[in-house]
mmCIF file of C-alpha atoms and ligand atoms in Angstrom:
data_model
loop_
_atom_site.group_PDB
_atom_site.id
_atom_site.type_symbol
_atom_site.label_atom_id
_atom_site.label_comp_id
_atom_site.label_asym_id
_atom_site.label_seq_id
_atom_site.Cartn_x
_atom_site.Cartn_y
_atom_site.Cartn_z
ATOM 1 C CA MET J 288 0.000 0.000 0.000
ATOM 2 C CA LYS J 289 1.719 3.108 -1.225
ATOM 3 C CA ILE J 290 1.109 6.469 0.419
ATOM 4 C CA ALA J 291 2.343 9.805 -0.901
ATOM 5 C CA VAL J 292 3.095 12.007 2.099
ATOM 6 C CA LEU J 293 2.801 15.721 1.240
ATOM 7 C CA PRO J 294 3.220 17.845 4.387
ATOM 8 C CA GLY J 295 3.227 21.235 2.605
ATOM 9 C CA ASP J 296 3.619 24.505 4.495
ATOM 10 C CA GLY J 297 3.138 26.074 7.919
ATOM 11 C CA ILE J 298 1.786 23.654 10.498
ATOM 12 C CA GLY J 299 1.483 21.052 7.687
ATOM 13 C CA THR J 300 4.901 19.606 8.441
ATOM 14 C CA GLU J 301 4.241 19.463 12.207
ATOM 15 C CA ILE J 302 0.862 17.724 12.057
ATOM 16 C CA VAL J 303 1.723 15.290 9.252
ATOM 17 C CA ALA J 304 4.770 14.129 11.241
ATOM 18 C CA GLU J 305 2.410 13.083 14.057
ATOM 19 C CA ALA J 306 0.064 11.227 11.691
ATOM 20 C CA VAL J 307 3.019 9.386 10.114
ATOM 21 C CA LYS J 308 4.233 8.454 13.613
ATOM 22 C CA VAL J 309 0.824 6.915 14.339
ATOM 23 C CA LEU J 310 0.694 5.051 10.989
ATOM 24 C CA LYS J 311 4.155 3.614 11.554
ATOM 25 C CA VAL J 312 3.245 1.831 14.783
ATOM 26 C CA LEU J 313 0.296 0.029 13.176
ATOM 27 C CA GLU J 314 2.584 -2.598 11.663
ATOM 28 C CA LEU J 315 0.826 -2.526 8.298
ATOM 29 C CA PRO J 316 2.716 -2.932 5.011
ATOM 30 C CA LEU J 317 2.636 0.792 4.236
ATOM 31 C CA GLU J 318 5.192 2.295 1.905
ATOM 32 C CA MET J 319 5.364 6.038 2.581
ATOM 33 C CA GLU J 320 7.206 8.489 0.341
ATOM 34 C CA ASN J 321 7.512 12.231 0.992
ATOM 35 C CA ALA J 322 7.360 15.030 -1.587
ATOM 36 C CA LEU J 323 7.234 18.823 -1.551
ATOM 37 C CA VAL J 324 4.005 20.680 -2.280
ATOM 38 C CA GLY J 325 2.699 24.251 -2.006
ATOM 39 C CA GLY J 326 5.002 27.080 -0.967
ATOM 40 C CA ALA J 327 7.760 24.618 -0.041
ATOM 41 C CA ALA J 328 7.694 23.221 -3.593
ATOM 42 C CA TYR J 329 7.579 26.711 -5.097
ATOM 43 C CA GLU J 330 10.732 27.645 -3.136
ATOM 44 C CA ALA J 331 12.570 24.502 -4.260
ATOM 45 C CA HIS J 332 11.255 23.995 -7.809
ATOM 46 C CA GLY J 333 9.490 27.232 -8.814
ATOM 47 C CA HIS J 334 6.062 25.520 -8.908
ATOM 48 C CA PRO J 335 3.574 24.590 -6.143
ATOM 49 C CA LEU J 336 2.836 21.207 -7.751
ATOM 50 C CA PRO J 337 6.023 19.954 -9.446
ATOM 51 C CA GLU J 338 5.811 17.080 -11.950
ATOM 52 C CA THR J 339 7.637 14.726 -9.544
ATOM 53 C CA THR J 340 5.070 15.376 -6.791
ATOM 54 C CA LEU J 341 2.152 14.882 -9.185
ATOM 55 C CA LYS J 342 3.701 11.647 -10.498
ATOM 56 C CA LEU J 343 4.138 10.287 -6.959
ATOM 57 C CA ALA J 344 0.537 11.233 -6.115
ATOM 58 C CA LYS J 345 -0.786 9.529 -9.238
ATOM 59 C CA GLU J 346 1.041 6.262 -8.622
ATOM 60 C CA SER J 347 0.085 6.060 -4.925
ATOM 61 C CA ASP J 348 -3.012 4.416 -3.458
ATOM 62 C CA ALA J 349 -3.580 7.401 -1.223
ATOM 63 C CA ILE J 350 -2.173 10.822 -0.397
ATOM 64 C CA LEU J 351 -1.695 12.114 3.116
ATOM 65 C CA PHE J 352 -1.686 15.898 2.814
ATOM 66 C CA GLY J 353 -0.935 18.561 5.441
ATOM 67 C CA ALA J 354 -1.792 22.084 4.304
ATOM 68 C CA VAL J 355 -0.442 24.707 1.926
ATOM 69 C CA GLY J 356 -0.207 28.474 1.891
ATOM 70 C CA ASP J 357 1.333 31.457 3.552
ATOM 71 C CA TRP J 358 0.560 35.149 3.398
ATOM 72 C CA LYS J 359 4.028 35.779 1.938
ATOM 73 C CA TYR J 360 2.879 34.247 -1.380
ATOM 74 C CA ASP J 361 -0.083 36.619 -1.768
ATOM 75 C CA LYS J 362 1.793 38.664 -4.348
ATOM 76 C CA LEU J 363 2.503 35.697 -6.615
ATOM 77 C CA ASP J 364 0.642 35.302 -9.861
ATOM 78 C CA ARG J 365 -2.342 33.044 -9.046
ATOM 79 C CA PRO J 366 -1.206 29.887 -10.939
ATOM 80 C CA LEU J 367 1.994 29.875 -8.857
ATOM 81 C CA ARG J 368 0.343 30.306 -5.451
ATOM 82 C CA PRO J 369 0.606 27.387 -2.998
ATOM 83 C CA GLU J 370 -3.182 26.829 -2.953
ATOM 84 C CA GLN J 371 -3.059 25.941 -6.661
ATOM 85 C CA ALA J 372 -1.307 22.687 -5.702
ATOM 86 C CA ILE J 373 -4.388 21.376 -3.996
ATOM 87 C CA LEU J 374 -6.626 22.423 -6.889
ATOM 88 C CA GLY J 375 -4.162 20.755 -9.294
ATOM 89 C CA LEU J 376 -4.162 17.490 -7.327
ATOM 90 C CA ARG J 377 -7.960 17.464 -7.176
ATOM 91 C CA LYS J 378 -8.278 18.072 -10.909
ATOM 92 C CA ASN J 379 -5.499 15.713 -12.027
ATOM 93 C CA LEU J 380 -6.656 12.829 -9.864
ATOM 94 C CA GLY J 381 -10.358 13.491 -10.461
ATOM 95 C CA LEU J 382 -11.008 13.855 -6.712
ATOM 96 C CA PHE J 383 -14.579 15.062 -7.060
ATOM 97 C CA ALA J 384 -16.109 13.978 -3.755
ATOM 98 C CA ASN J 385 -15.035 15.661 -0.549
ATOM 99 C CA PHE J 386 -16.243 14.090 2.691
ATOM 100 C CA ARG J 387 -16.144 16.250 5.773
ATOM 101 C CA PRO J 388 -17.675 14.661 8.815
ATOM 102 C CA ALA J 389 -18.502 17.027 11.671
ATOM 103 C CA ILE J 390 -18.644 14.929 14.792
ATOM 104 C CA CYS J 391 -18.852 16.406 18.249
ATOM 105 C CA TYR J 392 -16.828 14.335 20.678
ATOM 106 C CA GLU J 393 -18.555 14.030 24.014
ATOM 107 C CA GLN J 394 -15.411 15.249 25.786
ATOM 108 C CA LEU J 395 -15.329 18.462 23.717
ATOM 109 C CA VAL J 396 -18.940 19.549 24.058
ATOM 110 C CA GLY J 397 -17.719 22.446 26.201
ATOM 111 C CA ALA J 398 -15.251 23.639 23.544
ATOM 112 C CA SER J 399 -18.041 24.594 21.130
ATOM 113 C CA SER J 400 -19.378 28.125 21.058
ATOM 114 C CA LEU J 401 -22.900 26.681 20.871
ATOM 115 C CA LYS J 402 -24.990 25.461 23.804
ATOM 116 C CA PRO J 403 -24.141 21.859 24.764
ATOM 117 C CA GLU J 404 -27.688 20.605 24.090
ATOM 118 C CA LEU J 405 -27.473 21.823 20.492
ATOM 119 C CA ILE J 406 -24.334 19.861 19.657
ATOM 120 C CA ALA J 407 -24.077 16.918 22.071
ATOM 121 C CA GLY J 408 -24.145 13.798 19.891
ATOM 122 C CA LEU J 409 -23.765 15.782 16.653
ATOM 123 C CA ASP J 410 -22.740 13.594 13.721
ATOM 124 C CA ILE J 411 -23.283 15.145 10.302
ATOM 125 C CA LEU J 412 -21.533 14.600 7.009
ATOM 126 C CA ILE J 413 -20.940 17.395 4.544
ATOM 127 C CA ILE J 414 -20.280 16.200 1.008
ATOM 128 C CA ARG J 415 -18.779 18.936 -1.121
ATOM 129 C CA GLU J 416 -18.358 18.685 -4.888
ATOM 130 C CA LEU J 417 -14.715 19.435 -5.440
ATOM 131 C CA THR J 418 -13.744 19.731 -9.082
ATOM 132 C CA GLY J 419 -16.359 22.039 -10.586
ATOM 133 C CA ASP J 420 -18.216 25.264 -9.780
ATOM 134 C CA ILE J 421 -16.795 28.769 -9.798
ATOM 135 C CA TYR J 422 -13.388 27.592 -8.520
ATOM 136 C CA PHE J 423 -12.758 25.871 -11.834
ATOM 137 C CA GLY J 424 -14.574 28.291 -14.160
ATOM 138 C CA GLN J 425 -12.917 30.866 -16.373
ATOM 139 C CA PRO J 426 -11.393 33.638 -14.284
ATOM 140 C CA ARG J 427 -11.342 36.989 -16.010
ATOM 141 C CA GLY J 428 -8.347 39.075 -15.142
ATOM 142 C CA ARG J 429 -5.589 36.468 -15.052
ATOM 143 C CA ARG J 430 -4.238 37.893 -18.293
ATOM 144 C CA THR J 431 -4.039 41.391 -16.873
ATOM 145 C CA ALA J 432 -2.878 40.615 -13.342
ATOM 146 C CA VAL J 433 0.210 42.366 -12.036
ATOM 147 C CA ASP J 434 1.760 40.559 -9.051
ATOM 148 C CA GLY J 435 -1.583 38.802 -8.626
ATOM 149 C CA HIS J 436 -3.554 42.068 -8.378
ATOM 150 C CA PHE J 437 -5.388 44.342 -10.829
ATOM 151 C CA PRO J 438 -4.221 47.937 -10.553
ATOM 152 C CA GLY J 439 -6.492 50.240 -12.523
ATOM 153 C CA ALA J 440 -8.855 47.460 -13.641
ATOM 154 C CA GLU J 441 -12.590 48.238 -13.823
ATOM 155 C CA GLU J 442 -13.912 44.715 -13.333
ATOM 156 C CA ALA J 443 -13.073 41.083 -12.720
ATOM 157 C CA PHE J 444 -15.268 37.999 -12.915
ATOM 158 C CA ASP J 445 -15.247 34.249 -12.460
ATOM 159 C CA THR J 446 -17.645 31.847 -14.140
ATOM 160 C CA MET J 447 -19.891 29.459 -12.231
ATOM 161 C CA ARG J 448 -20.713 26.272 -14.124
ATOM 162 C CA TYR J 449 -21.723 22.667 -13.509
ATOM 163 C CA SER J 450 -22.317 19.907 -16.025
ATOM 164 C CA LYS J 451 -25.025 17.283 -15.606
ATOM 165 C CA PRO J 452 -22.588 14.343 -15.106
ATOM 166 C CA GLU J 453 -20.719 16.337 -12.439
ATOM 167 C CA ILE J 454 -23.918 16.874 -10.448
ATOM 168 C CA GLU J 455 -25.169 13.328 -11.012
ATOM 169 C CA ARG J 456 -22.051 11.621 -9.656
ATOM 170 C CA ILE J 457 -21.886 13.728 -6.475
ATOM 171 C CA ALA J 458 -25.623 13.206 -5.926
ATOM 172 C CA HIS J 459 -25.121 9.424 -6.150
ATOM 173 C CA VAL J 460 -22.266 9.657 -3.629
ATOM 174 C CA ALA J 461 -24.511 11.589 -1.230
ATOM 175 C CA PHE J 462 -27.506 9.244 -1.505
ATOM 176 C CA GLN J 463 -25.277 6.192 -1.096
ATOM 177 C CA ALA J 464 -23.594 7.708 1.973
ATOM 178 C CA ALA J 465 -27.007 8.547 3.457
ATOM 179 C CA ARG J 466 -28.106 4.924 3.018
ATOM 180 C CA LYS J 467 -25.378 3.915 5.472
ATOM 181 C CA ARG J 468 -26.461 6.623 7.926
ATOM 182 C CA ASN J 469 -29.820 8.203 8.790
ATOM 183 C CA LYS J 470 -31.140 8.200 5.215
ATOM 184 C CA LYS J 471 -31.598 11.930 4.828
ATOM 185 C CA VAL J 472 -29.923 14.213 2.275
ATOM 186 C CA THR J 473 -30.117 17.994 2.312
ATOM 187 C CA SER J 474 -29.088 19.434 -1.047
ATOM 188 C CA VAL J 475 -27.922 23.016 -0.614
ATOM 189 C CA ASP J 476 -28.288 25.455 -3.510
ATOM 190 C CA LYS J 477 -29.080 29.037 -4.448
ATOM 191 C CA ALA J 478 -31.675 28.155 -7.067
ATOM 192 C CA ASN J 479 -33.658 31.328 -6.343
ATOM 193 C CA VAL J 480 -30.852 33.470 -7.777
ATOM 194 C CA LEU J 481 -28.389 31.352 -9.764
ATOM 195 C CA GLU J 482 -29.204 29.382 -12.941
ATOM 196 C CA THR J 483 -26.375 26.957 -12.164
ATOM 197 C CA PHE J 484 -28.061 26.007 -8.908
ATOM 198 C CA GLN J 485 -31.555 25.660 -10.379
ATOM 199 C CA PHE J 486 -29.921 23.139 -12.706
ATOM 200 C CA TRP J 487 -28.188 21.527 -9.677
ATOM 201 C CA LYS J 488 -31.534 21.191 -7.906
ATOM 202 C CA ASP J 489 -33.229 19.670 -10.970
ATOM 203 C CA VAL J 490 -30.472 17.083 -11.477
ATOM 204 C CA VAL J 491 -30.314 16.098 -7.777
ATOM 205 C CA THR J 492 -34.106 15.631 -7.823
ATOM 206 C CA GLU J 493 -33.813 13.425 -10.899
ATOM 207 C CA VAL J 494 -31.108 11.234 -9.305
ATOM 208 C CA HIS J 495 -33.188 10.969 -6.137
ATOM 209 C CA ALA J 496 -35.757 8.883 -8.035
ATOM 210 C CA GLN J 497 -33.255 5.994 -7.782
ATOM 211 C CA TYR J 498 -33.120 6.283 -3.972
ATOM 212 C CA PRO J 499 -36.740 6.210 -2.764
ATOM 213 C CA ASP J 500 -35.579 4.981 0.669
ATOM 214 C CA VAL J 501 -33.635 8.227 1.252
ATOM 215 C CA GLU J 502 -35.388 11.473 2.160
ATOM 216 C CA LEU J 503 -34.352 14.501 0.068
ATOM 217 C CA GLN J 504 -34.683 18.079 1.234
ATOM 218 C CA HIS J 505 -33.619 21.170 -0.731
ATOM 219 C CA MET J 506 -32.363 24.226 1.131
ATOM 220 C CA TYR J 507 -31.008 27.613 0.054
ATOM 221 C CA VAL J 508 -27.444 28.187 1.157
ATOM 222 C CA ASP J 509 -28.241 31.248 3.290
ATOM 223 C CA ASN J 510 -30.861 29.276 5.199
ATOM 224 C CA ALA J 511 -28.476 26.301 5.502
ATOM 225 C CA ALA J 512 -25.837 28.577 7.056
ATOM 226 C CA MET J 513 -28.452 29.678 9.587
ATOM 227 C CA GLN J 514 -29.860 26.204 10.305
ATOM 228 C CA LEU J 515 -26.357 24.836 10.891
ATOM 229 C CA VAL J 516 -26.006 27.001 13.984
ATOM 230 C CA LYS J 517 -29.697 26.904 14.954
ATOM 231 C CA ALA J 518 -30.392 23.167 14.834
ATOM 232 C CA PRO J 519 -27.361 21.322 13.457
ATOM 233 C CA LYS J 520 -28.567 17.913 14.578
ATOM 234 C CA ALA J 521 -31.494 18.179 12.127
ATOM 235 C CA PHE J 522 -29.015 17.421 9.305
ATOM 236 C CA ASP J 523 -27.661 14.035 8.303
ATOM 237 C CA VAL J 524 -25.882 14.271 4.929
ATOM 238 C CA VAL J 525 -25.504 17.701 3.333
ATOM 239 C CA VAL J 526 -24.510 17.783 -0.344
ATOM 240 C CA THR J 527 -23.537 20.964 -2.115
ATOM 241 C CA GLY J 528 -21.288 22.606 -4.690
ATOM 242 C CA ASN J 529 -17.651 23.522 -4.337
ATOM 243 C CA MET J 530 -17.946 27.092 -3.057
ATOM 244 C CA PHE J 531 -20.952 26.658 -0.746
ATOM 245 C CA GLY J 532 -19.361 23.441 0.552
ATOM 246 C CA ASP J 533 -16.118 25.240 1.283
ATOM 247 C CA ILE J 534 -17.896 27.757 3.481
ATOM 248 C CA LEU J 535 -20.490 25.489 5.120
ATOM 249 C CA SER J 536 -17.958 22.814 6.029
ATOM 250 C CA ASP J 537 -15.825 25.359 7.871
ATOM 251 C CA GLU J 538 -18.920 26.597 9.665
ATOM 252 C CA ALA J 539 -19.842 23.019 10.579
ATOM 253 C CA SER J 540 -16.327 22.395 11.802
ATOM 254 C CA MET J 541 -16.607 25.120 14.408
ATOM 255 C CA LEU J 542 -19.750 23.492 15.796
ATOM 256 C CA THR J 543 -17.498 20.758 17.069
ATOM 257 C CA GLY J 544 -15.172 23.058 18.970
ATOM 258 C CA SER J 545 -12.127 23.377 16.761
ATOM 259 C CA ILE J 546 -11.194 23.142 13.144
ATOM 260 C CA GLY J 547 -8.145 21.276 14.461
ATOM 261 C CA MET J 548 -10.351 18.213 15.080
ATOM 262 C CA LEU J 549 -11.856 17.699 11.636
ATOM 263 C CA PRO J 550 -10.556 15.266 9.056
ATOM 264 C CA SER J 551 -11.494 15.130 5.399
ATOM 265 C CA ALA J 552 -11.305 12.741 2.482
ATOM 266 C CA SER J 553 -11.407 13.583 -1.210
ATOM 267 C CA LEU J 554 -12.103 10.579 -3.396
ATOM 268 C CA ASN J 555 -12.203 9.772 -7.080
ATOM 269 C CA SER J 556 -14.306 7.106 -8.755
ATOM 270 C CA SER J 557 -11.723 4.380 -8.054
ATOM 271 C CA ASN J 558 -11.481 5.200 -4.327
ATOM 272 C CA GLN J 559 -8.036 6.677 -4.639
ATOM 273 C CA GLY J 560 -8.062 9.523 -2.194
ATOM 274 C CA LEU J 561 -6.402 12.570 -0.745
ATOM 275 C CA TYR J 562 -6.705 12.854 3.019
ATOM 276 C CA GLU J 563 -6.129 16.119 4.825
ATOM 277 C CA PRO J 564 -7.298 18.091 7.822
ATOM 278 C CA SER J 565 -10.122 20.530 7.059
ATOM 279 C CA HIS J 566 -8.005 23.468 8.175
ATOM 280 C CA GLY J 567 -5.229 25.380 6.426
ATOM 281 C CA SER J 568 -1.555 25.962 7.136
ATOM 282 C CA ALA J 569 -2.248 28.303 10.099
ATOM 283 C CA PRO J 570 0.764 30.596 9.560
ATOM 284 C CA ASP J 571 -0.146 32.399 12.802
ATOM 285 C CA ILE J 572 0.852 29.371 14.911
ATOM 286 C CA ALA J 573 3.320 27.613 12.583
ATOM 287 C CA GLY J 574 6.607 26.570 14.186
ATOM 288 C CA LYS J 575 5.282 27.005 17.715
ATOM 289 C CA GLY J 576 4.577 23.316 18.297
ATOM 290 C CA ILE J 577 1.017 24.013 19.451
ATOM 291 C CA ALA J 578 -1.068 22.936 16.440
ATOM 292 C CA ASN J 579 -3.659 20.229 16.982
ATOM 293 C CA PRO J 580 -2.601 17.124 15.023
ATOM 294 C CA LEU J 581 -5.850 15.210 15.632
ATOM 295 C CA ALA J 582 -7.591 16.274 12.390
ATOM 296 C CA THR J 583 -4.623 14.895 10.444
ATOM 297 C CA ILE J 584 -4.423 11.732 12.537
ATOM 298 C CA LEU J 585 -8.171 11.208 11.989
ATOM 299 C CA SER J 586 -7.644 11.863 8.257
ATOM 300 C CA ALA J 587 -5.089 9.036 8.275
ATOM 301 C CA ALA J 588 -7.802 6.831 9.814
ATOM 302 C CA MET J 589 -10.185 7.793 6.980
ATOM 303 C CA MET J 590 -7.403 6.917 4.524
ATOM 304 C CA LEU J 591 -7.070 3.438 6.014
ATOM 305 C CA ARG J 592 -10.843 2.964 5.796
ATOM 306 C CA PHE J 593 -11.677 4.375 2.350
ATOM 307 C CA SER J 594 -8.603 3.838 0.171
ATOM 308 C CA LEU J 595 -6.654 1.042 1.883
ATOM 309 C CA ASN J 596 -9.507 -1.147 3.097
ATOM 310 C CA GLN J 597 -8.156 -1.346 6.653
ATOM 311 C CA GLU J 598 -11.297 -0.760 8.713
ATOM 312 C CA ALA J 599 -9.887 -2.352 11.882
ATOM 313 C CA ALA J 600 -6.808 -0.118 11.856
ATOM 314 C CA ALA J 601 -8.989 2.947 11.200
ATOM 315 C CA LEU J 602 -11.151 2.131 14.194
ATOM 316 C CA ARG J 603 -8.058 1.552 16.311
ATOM 317 C CA ILE J 604 -6.877 5.108 15.612
ATOM 318 C CA GLU J 605 -10.320 6.641 16.214
ATOM 319 C CA THR J 606 -10.635 4.806 19.531
ATOM 320 C CA ALA J 607 -7.156 5.967 20.552
ATOM 321 C CA VAL J 608 -8.126 9.586 19.819
ATOM 322 C CA GLN J 609 -11.258 9.226 21.985
ATOM 323 C CA LYS J 610 -9.063 7.788 24.722
ATOM 324 C CA VAL J 611 -6.620 10.720 24.801
ATOM 325 C CA LEU J 612 -9.537 13.153 24.917
ATOM 326 C CA GLN J 613 -10.993 11.102 27.758
ATOM 327 C CA GLN J 614 -7.632 11.403 29.548
ATOM 328 C CA GLY J 615 -8.123 15.184 29.421
ATOM 329 C CA LEU J 616 -5.250 15.927 27.042
ATOM 330 C CA ARG J 617 -5.830 19.044 24.934
ATOM 331 C CA THR J 618 -3.843 21.172 22.506
ATOM 332 C CA ALA J 619 -4.295 24.928 22.978
ATOM 333 C CA ASP J 620 -7.205 25.234 20.508
ATOM 334 C CA ILE J 621 -9.418 22.835 22.509
ATOM 335 C CA PHE J 622 -8.027 23.549 25.966
ATOM 336 C CA SER J 623 -10.408 24.415 28.779
ATOM 337 C CA GLU J 624 -10.103 24.674 32.552
ATOM 338 C CA GLY J 625 -9.516 21.346 34.238
ATOM 339 C CA THR J 626 -7.817 19.743 31.238
ATOM 340 C CA THR J 627 -4.109 19.278 30.519
ATOM 341 C CA LYS J 628 -2.506 21.409 27.830
ATOM 342 C CA VAL J 629 -0.146 19.474 25.547
ATOM 343 C CA SER J 630 1.991 20.265 22.511
ATOM 344 C CA THR J 631 1.591 18.881 18.994
ATOM 345 C CA VAL J 632 4.250 16.227 19.595
ATOM 346 C CA GLN J 633 2.893 15.281 23.031
ATOM 347 C CA MET J 634 -0.567 14.795 21.510
ATOM 348 C CA GLY J 635 0.878 12.531 18.800
ATOM 349 C CA ASP J 636 2.807 10.543 21.425
ATOM 350 C CA ALA J 637 -0.352 10.167 23.521
ATOM 351 C CA VAL J 638 -2.279 8.758 20.541
ATOM 352 C CA VAL J 639 0.545 6.290 19.844
ATOM 353 C CA LYS J 640 0.461 5.187 23.491
ATOM 354 C CA ALA J 641 -3.332 4.883 23.463
ATOM 355 C CA LEU J 642 -3.177 2.565 20.449
ATOM 356 C CA GLY J 643 -2.080 -0.090 22.935
HETATM 357 P P1 LIG N 913 -6.394 28.219 8.701
HETATM 358 O O1 LIG N 913 -7.309 27.057 8.704
HETATM 359 O O2 LIG N 913 -4.983 27.951 8.340
HETATM 360 O O3 LIG N 913 -6.433 28.941 10.136
HETATM 361 C C1 LIG N 913 -7.626 29.501 10.689
HETATM 362 C C2 LIG N 913 -7.467 29.611 12.204
HETATM 363 O O4 LIG N 913 -7.548 28.303 12.779
HETATM 364 C C3 LIG N 913 -6.120 30.175 12.642
HETATM 365 O O5 LIG N 913 -6.301 30.982 13.776
HETATM 366 C C4 LIG N 913 -5.303 28.956 12.997
HETATM 367 O O6 LIG N 913 -4.315 29.187 13.971
HETATM 368 C C5 LIG N 913 -6.378 28.002 13.512
HETATM 369 N N1 LIG N 913 -6.012 26.600 13.225
HETATM 370 C C6 LIG N 913 -6.039 25.984 12.020
HETATM 371 N N2 LIG N 913 -5.615 24.718 12.134
HETATM 372 C C7 LIG N 913 -5.319 24.518 13.435
HETATM 373 C C8 LIG N 913 -4.821 23.410 14.179
HETATM 374 N N3 LIG N 913 -4.541 22.222 13.610
HETATM 375 N N4 LIG N 913 -4.612 23.558 15.500
HETATM 376 C C9 LIG N 913 -4.894 24.732 16.096
HETATM 377 N N5 LIG N 913 -5.372 25.814 15.471
HETATM 378 C C10 LIG N 913 -5.576 25.719 14.142
HETATM 379 O O7 LIG N 913 -7.036 29.284 7.701
HETATM 380 P P2 LIG N 913 -6.472 30.697 7.208
HETATM 381 O O8 LIG N 913 -5.739 31.368 8.323
HETATM 382 O O9 LIG N 913 -7.627 31.357 6.599
HETATM 383 O O10 LIG N 913 -5.456 30.342 6.050
HETATM 384 C C11 LIG N 913 -4.048 30.199 6.248
HETATM 385 C C12 LIG N 913 -3.407 29.689 4.956
HETATM 386 O O11 LIG N 913 -3.884 28.356 4.710
HETATM 387 C C13 LIG N 913 -3.789 30.497 3.721
HETATM 388 O O12 LIG N 913 -2.655 30.616 2.905
HETATM 389 C C14 LIG N 913 -4.872 29.640 3.049
HETATM 390 O O13 LIG N 913 -4.961 29.845 1.679
HETATM 391 C C15 LIG N 913 -4.372 28.278 3.371
HETATM 392 N N6 LIG N 913 -5.394 27.210 3.345
HETATM 393 C C16 LIG N 913 -4.977 26.007 2.865
HETATM 394 C C17 LIG N 913 -5.846 24.940 2.855
HETATM 395 C C18 LIG N 913 -5.338 23.629 2.345
HETATM 396 O O14 LIG N 913 -4.135 23.432 2.287
HETATM 397 N N7 LIG N 913 -6.195 22.684 1.992
HETATM 398 C C19 LIG N 913 -7.156 25.099 3.344
HETATM 399 C C20 LIG N 913 -7.551 26.334 3.889
HETATM 400 C C21 LIG N 913 -6.640 27.393 3.879
#
């Protein structure tokens, strides 16, 4: 089982090191190979996604990814910015389905900004379409950009588009995921304003005919943003486009206390996947040894489950994470009175120990 390990920038290197440490003690036949990506790759090779990194990613069964980006690259022309690496990997590997579970661990109920009764027992799954929408449309302005900005320009625009097959395949993923859960899908759109999302709604409704056992609800994105903080437990599976999914999944992540807790998986049609924490490279805390590595460790568990078919090992990691939380160990982002503050490395060590 070959894994491409791409730590990236900022806290990426710190948190991926902890996930690799955990994977190594599982005694599975995992072959792990590191490569540069993002700002680190730009510094070394002049491109955020060098050919060698892309080749390694393509020939691996799964990719364990940290995070990319730093404010110091904001002046770069957009195609050279670190964030383009992740878009390039998604596009080149056809990683169209992004799974972001938002689970509230019992031990962290107090870390959420919402009332405990609203989030205790929360377990929702946001499925975000990842290779279409406005993020992959035609951006106007690239040709005229100077240092990534548009001095003197009068306008800029990006194009929102979705094709029928793109919507169909993500809708199937959502209905199939719901079948294994509470059998309810909320499709989030903006059909009242955007043609693209009226089309989205029509296609999702059409696909739903094949899943009569699953309940389908349509919701406008502004209402969904509101309902997520009002009554989050009313959701089961949420499916939406790339941009709305980007925003709603971050919102959902905060319901659980910290973005440092949330894993994600991005899969293609052959279950090859990229696994990464839902958060970014957190330049504000990079190098301080205080980042929460649990989202990345839990992403490694998702990798074992979805791409490497190692359900038992995945469960072993998830149970170990529960155990360290039960022991009261907390990185700074989830720390509260009465718990023990630990560093990134100490948290990784504790998970290794809890694996038994
Ligand atoms: P961010 O997710 O990096 O950070 C947001 C806030 O959450 C910060 O205060 C940060 O300290 C905190 N945080 C994030 N992860 C944490 C962790 N594991 N433990 C503790 N605290 C954590 O988002 P941002 O600040 O908006 O973006 C920073 C950079 O990351 C930008 O360059 C952005 O483009 C990039 N980014 C990359 C990805 C990716 O690689 N997939 C995703 C989002 C943002």
